[in-house]
Amino acid sequence: MKKILTIAGSDCSGGAGIQADMKTITAHKMYAMSVITALTAQNTTGVYGVVDVAADFVGKQLDAIFTDIVPDAVKIGMVSNEGIIKVIVEKLVQYDAKHIVVDPVMVATSGGKLLNLGAESALVEKLLPLAEVITPNIPEAECLCGFSVQSKEDMLKAAEVISNNLSGAVLIKGGHFTEGADDLLYNKGKALWIVGERIATDNTHGTGCTLSSAIACNLAVDFTLAESIEKAKFYVRGALEDGLNLGKGNGPLNHCYNLNK
């Protein structure tokens, strides 16, 4: 059985973060492990509190995992301060982690930045270069490239700029556009558009977490990067189309929609 590690924050309502990641990994019939970077009080209507885990304890969690059950792939989500980012980088290098997928959680749904300047610099300069692929959405891509992204042409320009600081690939997700859901995979100067159909639903809480975890699962079984993304998008589409409708706000996907298929 393949072993997948998620490094992220906890969502007590179960729709995003660690909980979404572990459901996604389990739905892919793989063994899920977690390093928790923050506790959040959130639900489908918003985030009402965040408590960061101490950086040294994040390091101890990573030591416990890598010295016992070595992951075949690693997904990284919410890393909210510079100290946590630095210890994650140190441990991933120390243990020579494979198939690292980073979902750079930088911007809240409301549009506010989630990282201070020091944390953003550590993320861009230290963590993102370790990734096989990073998966920013449009607002996150704008933070990384420094200009507004309003079209597919802008996505391509942003990918070119962002990739200058990476050793791996960048997948810019187009779901924030009003029409379509095409994503751009940019890898070593080559662009590949991965077509996606927009699903008519407001229940999208945790979509980014779910996609990046599914990509990590697919990389762990040696699919190519493009194949891994295409398969992950197919999984997310099914989880959205299933029509789970929970909570008073933007509800979660049904991560387990395929377990009986």
Short mmCIF file of C-alpha atoms in Angstrom, two decimals:
data_model
loop_
_atom_site.label_atom_id
_atom_site.label_comp_id
_atom_site.label_asym_id
_atom_site.label_seq_id
_atom_site.Cartn_x
_atom_site.Cartn_y
_atom_site.Cartn_z
CA MET A 1 0.00 0.00 0.00
CA LYS A 2 1.29 3.45 -0.90
CA LYS A 3 1.74 5.89 1.99
CA ILE A 4 0.84 9.56 1.59
CA LEU A 5 1.70 12.33 4.06
CA THR A 6 -0.31 15.52 4.30
CA ILE A 7 1.21 18.53 6.07
CA ALA A 8 -1.56 21.06 6.65
CA GLY A 9 -4.03 22.68 9.02
CA SER A 10 -7.00 20.95 10.61
CA ASP A 11 -10.57 21.82 9.55
CA CYS A 12 -12.85 20.80 12.41
CA SER A 13 -15.86 20.73 10.05
CA GLY A 14 -14.17 18.10 7.90
CA GLY A 15 -14.42 19.76 4.49
CA ALA A 16 -10.90 21.05 3.90
CA GLY A 17 -7.37 20.78 5.25
CA ILE A 18 -6.09 17.63 6.93
CA GLN A 19 -9.54 16.05 6.99
CA ALA A 20 -10.17 16.54 3.26
CA ASP A 21 -6.69 15.29 2.49
CA MET A 22 -7.06 12.09 4.52
CA LYS A 23 -10.47 11.36 3.00
CA THR A 24 -9.03 11.85 -0.48
CA ILE A 25 -6.06 9.58 0.23
CA THR A 26 -8.35 6.90 1.68
CA ALA A 27 -10.64 7.13 -1.35
CA HIS A 28 -7.56 6.40 -3.47
CA LYS A 29 -7.03 3.24 -1.36
CA MET A 30 -3.79 4.53 0.11
CA TYR A 31 -2.50 4.96 3.68
CA ALA A 32 -2.92 8.50 5.00
CA MET A 33 -0.60 10.16 7.52
CA SER A 34 -0.73 13.74 8.79
CA VAL A 35 1.43 16.47 10.26
CA ILE A 36 -0.82 19.19 11.67
CA THR A 37 0.50 22.75 11.35
CA ALA A 38 -2.50 24.61 12.77
CA LEU A 39 -5.88 24.09 14.41
CA THR A 40 -8.73 26.06 12.90
CA ALA A 41 -12.24 26.74 14.12
CA GLN A 42 -14.12 26.79 10.83
CA ASN A 43 -17.16 25.51 9.03
CA THR A 44 -18.92 26.07 5.72
CA THR A 45 -19.60 29.73 6.59
CA GLY A 46 -16.10 30.88 7.49
CA VAL A 47 -12.98 30.65 9.65
CA TYR A 48 -13.49 31.77 13.25
CA GLY A 49 -10.11 31.09 14.82
CA VAL A 50 -6.62 29.75 14.12
CA VAL A 51 -4.02 28.39 16.54
CA ASP A 52 -0.61 27.57 15.06
CA VAL A 53 1.24 24.47 16.21
CA ALA A 54 4.72 25.23 17.59
CA ALA A 55 7.39 24.83 14.90
CA ASP A 56 9.49 22.42 17.00
CA PHE A 57 6.46 20.17 17.47
CA VAL A 58 5.83 20.20 13.72
CA GLY A 59 9.41 18.97 13.42
CA LYS A 60 8.80 16.19 15.94
CA GLN A 61 5.76 15.02 14.00
CA LEU A 62 7.86 14.88 10.83
CA ASP A 63 10.62 12.94 12.60
CA ALA A 64 8.08 10.44 13.93
CA ILE A 65 6.75 9.78 10.44
CA PHE A 66 9.94 9.69 8.37
CA THR A 67 11.83 7.46 10.84
CA ASP A 68 9.07 4.85 10.80
CA ILE A 69 6.62 4.87 7.86
CA VAL A 70 8.32 6.62 4.96
CA PRO A 71 5.86 8.46 2.68
CA ASP A 72 5.72 7.75 -1.04
CA ALA A 73 4.42 11.28 -1.65
CA VAL A 74 3.89 14.45 0.38
CA LYS A 75 1.15 17.05 0.06
CA ILE A 76 1.65 20.42 1.79
CA GLY A 77 -1.17 22.86 2.44
CA MET A 78 -1.56 25.51 5.16
CA VAL A 79 1.82 26.58 6.59
CA SER A 80 1.06 29.79 8.40
CA ASN A 81 4.35 31.17 9.70
CA GLU A 82 8.04 31.38 8.90
CA GLY A 83 9.17 29.05 11.68
CA ILE A 84 6.88 26.24 10.55
CA ILE A 85 7.97 26.64 6.93
CA LYS A 86 11.66 26.53 7.86
CA VAL A 87 11.34 23.34 9.90
CA ILE A 88 9.32 21.65 7.15
CA VAL A 89 11.99 22.52 4.59
CA GLU A 90 14.74 21.28 6.90
CA LYS A 91 13.04 17.92 7.49
CA LEU A 92 12.01 17.33 3.87
CA VAL A 93 15.63 17.87 2.79
CA GLN A 94 16.99 15.78 5.67
CA TYR A 95 14.78 12.80 4.80
CA ASP A 96 14.99 13.27 1.01
CA ALA A 97 11.21 13.37 0.61
CA LYS A 98 9.77 12.32 -2.76
CA HIS A 99 6.87 13.60 -4.89
CA ILE A 100 6.21 16.85 -3.02
CA VAL A 101 3.02 18.68 -3.99
CA VAL A 102 2.54 22.16 -2.52
CA ASP A 103 -0.83 23.91 -2.47
CA PRO A 104 0.30 27.45 -1.56
CA VAL A 105 -2.49 28.62 0.72
CA MET A 106 -1.80 32.36 0.65
CA VAL A 107 -5.13 34.16 0.22
CA ALA A 108 -8.40 33.77 2.12
CA THR A 109 -11.70 33.47 0.26
CA SER A 110 -12.41 37.03 1.39
CA GLY A 111 -9.29 38.18 -0.47
CA GLY A 112 -7.10 38.87 2.57
CA LYS A 113 -3.53 37.59 2.72
CA LEU A 114 -2.97 34.70 5.12
CA LEU A 115 0.83 35.03 5.35
CA ASN A 116 2.97 37.83 6.72
CA LEU A 117 5.95 39.07 4.70
CA GLY A 118 8.48 36.79 6.38
CA ALA A 119 6.34 33.71 5.93
CA GLU A 120 5.62 34.56 2.29
CA SER A 121 9.33 34.98 1.56
CA ALA A 122 10.16 31.65 3.24
CA LEU A 123 7.41 29.93 1.28
CA VAL A 124 8.58 31.33 -2.07
CA GLU A 125 12.32 31.05 -1.51
CA LYS A 126 12.60 27.84 0.52
CA LEU A 127 9.55 25.60 0.25
CA LEU A 128 8.17 26.02 -3.27
CA PRO A 129 11.53 25.14 -4.93
CA LEU A 130 11.36 21.69 -3.27
CA ALA A 131 8.05 20.84 -4.95
CA GLU A 132 7.52 18.59 -7.93
CA VAL A 133 4.49 20.76 -8.61
CA ILE A 134 2.75 23.70 -6.93
CA THR A 135 -0.99 24.30 -7.38
CA PRO A 136 -1.93 27.98 -6.92
CA ASN A 137 -5.37 29.29 -7.74
CA ILE A 138 -5.73 32.62 -9.53
CA PRO A 139 -5.41 34.90 -6.42
CA GLU A 140 -2.40 32.91 -5.22
CA ALA A 141 -0.82 33.06 -8.67
CA GLU A 142 -1.26 36.84 -8.56
CA CYS A 143 0.61 36.96 -5.24
CA LEU A 144 3.43 34.87 -6.69
CA CYS A 145 3.81 36.71 -10.00
CA GLY A 146 3.02 40.24 -8.81
CA PHE A 147 0.38 41.22 -11.37
CA SER A 148 -3.31 40.75 -12.08
CA VAL A 149 -4.43 37.55 -13.84
CA GLN A 150 -7.62 38.10 -15.82
CA SER A 151 -7.30 35.78 -18.82
CA LYS A 152 -5.64 32.65 -20.17
CA GLU A 153 -2.92 34.84 -21.66
CA ASP A 154 -2.28 36.27 -18.19
CA MET A 155 -2.16 32.75 -16.76
CA LEU A 156 0.58 31.84 -19.21
CA LYS A 157 2.58 34.99 -18.39
CA ALA A 158 2.16 34.31 -14.67
CA ALA A 159 3.31 30.71 -15.06
CA GLU A 160 6.45 31.85 -16.86
CA VAL A 161 7.30 34.29 -14.06
CA ILE A 162 6.49 31.89 -11.22
CA SER A 163 8.46 29.04 -12.77
CA ASN A 164 11.65 31.11 -12.65
CA ASN A 165 11.85 30.39 -8.92
CA LEU A 166 10.94 26.69 -9.16
CA SER A 167 12.78 23.48 -9.89
CA GLY A 168 9.48 21.75 -10.60
CA ALA A 169 6.22 22.63 -12.35
CA VAL A 170 3.39 25.06 -11.67
CA LEU A 171 -0.29 24.22 -12.12
CA ILE A 172 -2.37 27.41 -12.18
CA LYS A 173 -5.99 26.54 -11.53
CA GLY A 174 -8.53 28.44 -13.61
CA GLY A 175 -11.58 27.78 -11.45
CA HIS A 176 -11.85 31.42 -10.31
CA PHE A 177 -12.79 32.49 -13.82
CA THR A 178 -16.50 32.81 -14.52
CA GLU A 179 -16.44 30.50 -17.53
CA GLY A 180 -14.79 27.09 -17.74
CA ALA A 181 -12.33 25.47 -15.37
CA ASP A 182 -9.25 24.95 -17.52
CA ASP A 183 -5.95 24.63 -15.66
CA LEU A 184 -2.49 25.47 -17.00
CA LEU A 185 0.41 23.10 -16.35
CA TYR A 186 3.71 24.84 -17.03
CA ASN A 187 6.80 22.65 -16.75
CA LYS A 188 10.32 23.47 -17.91
CA GLY A 189 9.12 26.00 -20.47
CA LYS A 190 6.33 23.84 -21.87
CA ALA A 191 2.67 24.74 -21.41
CA LEU A 192 -0.18 22.21 -21.33
CA TRP A 193 -3.82 23.21 -20.93
CA ILE A 194 -5.83 20.65 -18.98
CA VAL A 195 -9.48 21.15 -19.85
CA GLY A 196 -12.07 21.10 -17.11
CA GLU A 197 -15.81 21.64 -17.08
CA ARG A 198 -17.31 24.05 -14.54
CA ILE A 199 -19.72 22.23 -12.21
CA ALA A 200 -22.83 24.17 -11.20
CA THR A 201 -22.56 23.99 -7.40
CA ASP A 202 -21.81 26.24 -4.45
CA ASN A 203 -20.49 23.29 -2.45
CA THR A 204 -16.80 23.67 -3.21
CA HIS A 205 -15.28 23.89 0.29
CA GLY A 206 -11.92 22.11 0.20
CA THR A 207 -11.61 21.72 -3.57
CA GLY A 208 -7.97 22.89 -3.67
CA CYS A 209 -6.94 20.63 -0.80
CA THR A 210 -8.65 17.70 -2.45
CA LEU A 211 -7.06 18.26 -5.86
CA SER A 212 -3.50 18.54 -4.54
CA SER A 213 -3.92 15.43 -2.37
CA ALA A 214 -5.25 13.46 -5.32
CA ILE A 215 -2.28 14.59 -7.43
CA ALA A 216 0.09 13.33 -4.71
CA CYS A 217 -1.70 9.97 -4.66
CA ASN A 218 -1.35 9.59 -8.42
CA LEU A 219 2.34 10.55 -8.39
CA ALA A 220 2.95 7.91 -5.72
CA VAL A 221 1.94 5.17 -8.16
CA ASP A 222 4.20 6.57 -10.88
CA PHE A 223 1.74 8.27 -13.18
CA THR A 224 3.33 11.15 -15.06
CA LEU A 225 2.65 14.63 -13.74
CA ALA A 226 0.15 15.40 -16.52
CA GLU A 227 -1.62 12.06 -15.98
CA SER A 228 -1.67 12.65 -12.22
CA ILE A 229 -3.36 16.02 -12.68
CA GLU A 230 -5.89 14.76 -15.21
CA LYS A 231 -6.87 11.86 -12.95
CA ALA A 232 -7.08 14.20 -9.94
CA LYS A 233 -9.37 16.58 -11.83
CA PHE A 234 -11.60 13.63 -12.78
CA TYR A 235 -11.82 12.59 -9.11
CA VAL A 236 -12.63 16.14 -7.96
CA ARG A 237 -15.27 16.49 -10.67
CA GLY A 238 -17.00 13.35 -9.44
CA ALA A 239 -16.86 14.55 -5.83
CA LEU A 240 -18.48 17.85 -6.89
CA GLU A 241 -21.10 16.29 -9.16
CA ASP A 242 -22.24 13.93 -6.40
CA GLY A 243 -24.16 16.88 -4.97
CA LEU A 244 -23.44 16.58 -1.26
CA ASN A 245 -25.19 19.52 0.40
CA LEU A 246 -24.14 20.02 4.02
CA GLY A 247 -23.99 23.15 6.15
CA LYS A 248 -25.32 26.69 5.84
CA GLY A 249 -22.58 28.02 3.57
CA ASN A 250 -20.27 26.64 0.87
CA GLY A 251 -20.51 22.95 1.67
CA PRO A 252 -17.87 20.24 1.20
CA LEU A 253 -17.35 17.80 -1.63
CA ASN A 254 -18.24 14.14 -1.24
CA HIS A 255 -14.74 12.71 -1.04
CA CYS A 256 -16.07 9.16 -0.73
CA TYR A 257 -18.41 9.25 -3.72
CA ASN A 258 -16.46 6.53 -5.52
CA LEU A 259 -16.12 3.99 -2.72
CA ASN A 260 -19.11 1.97 -3.91
CA LYS A 261 -18.14 2.12 -7.57
#
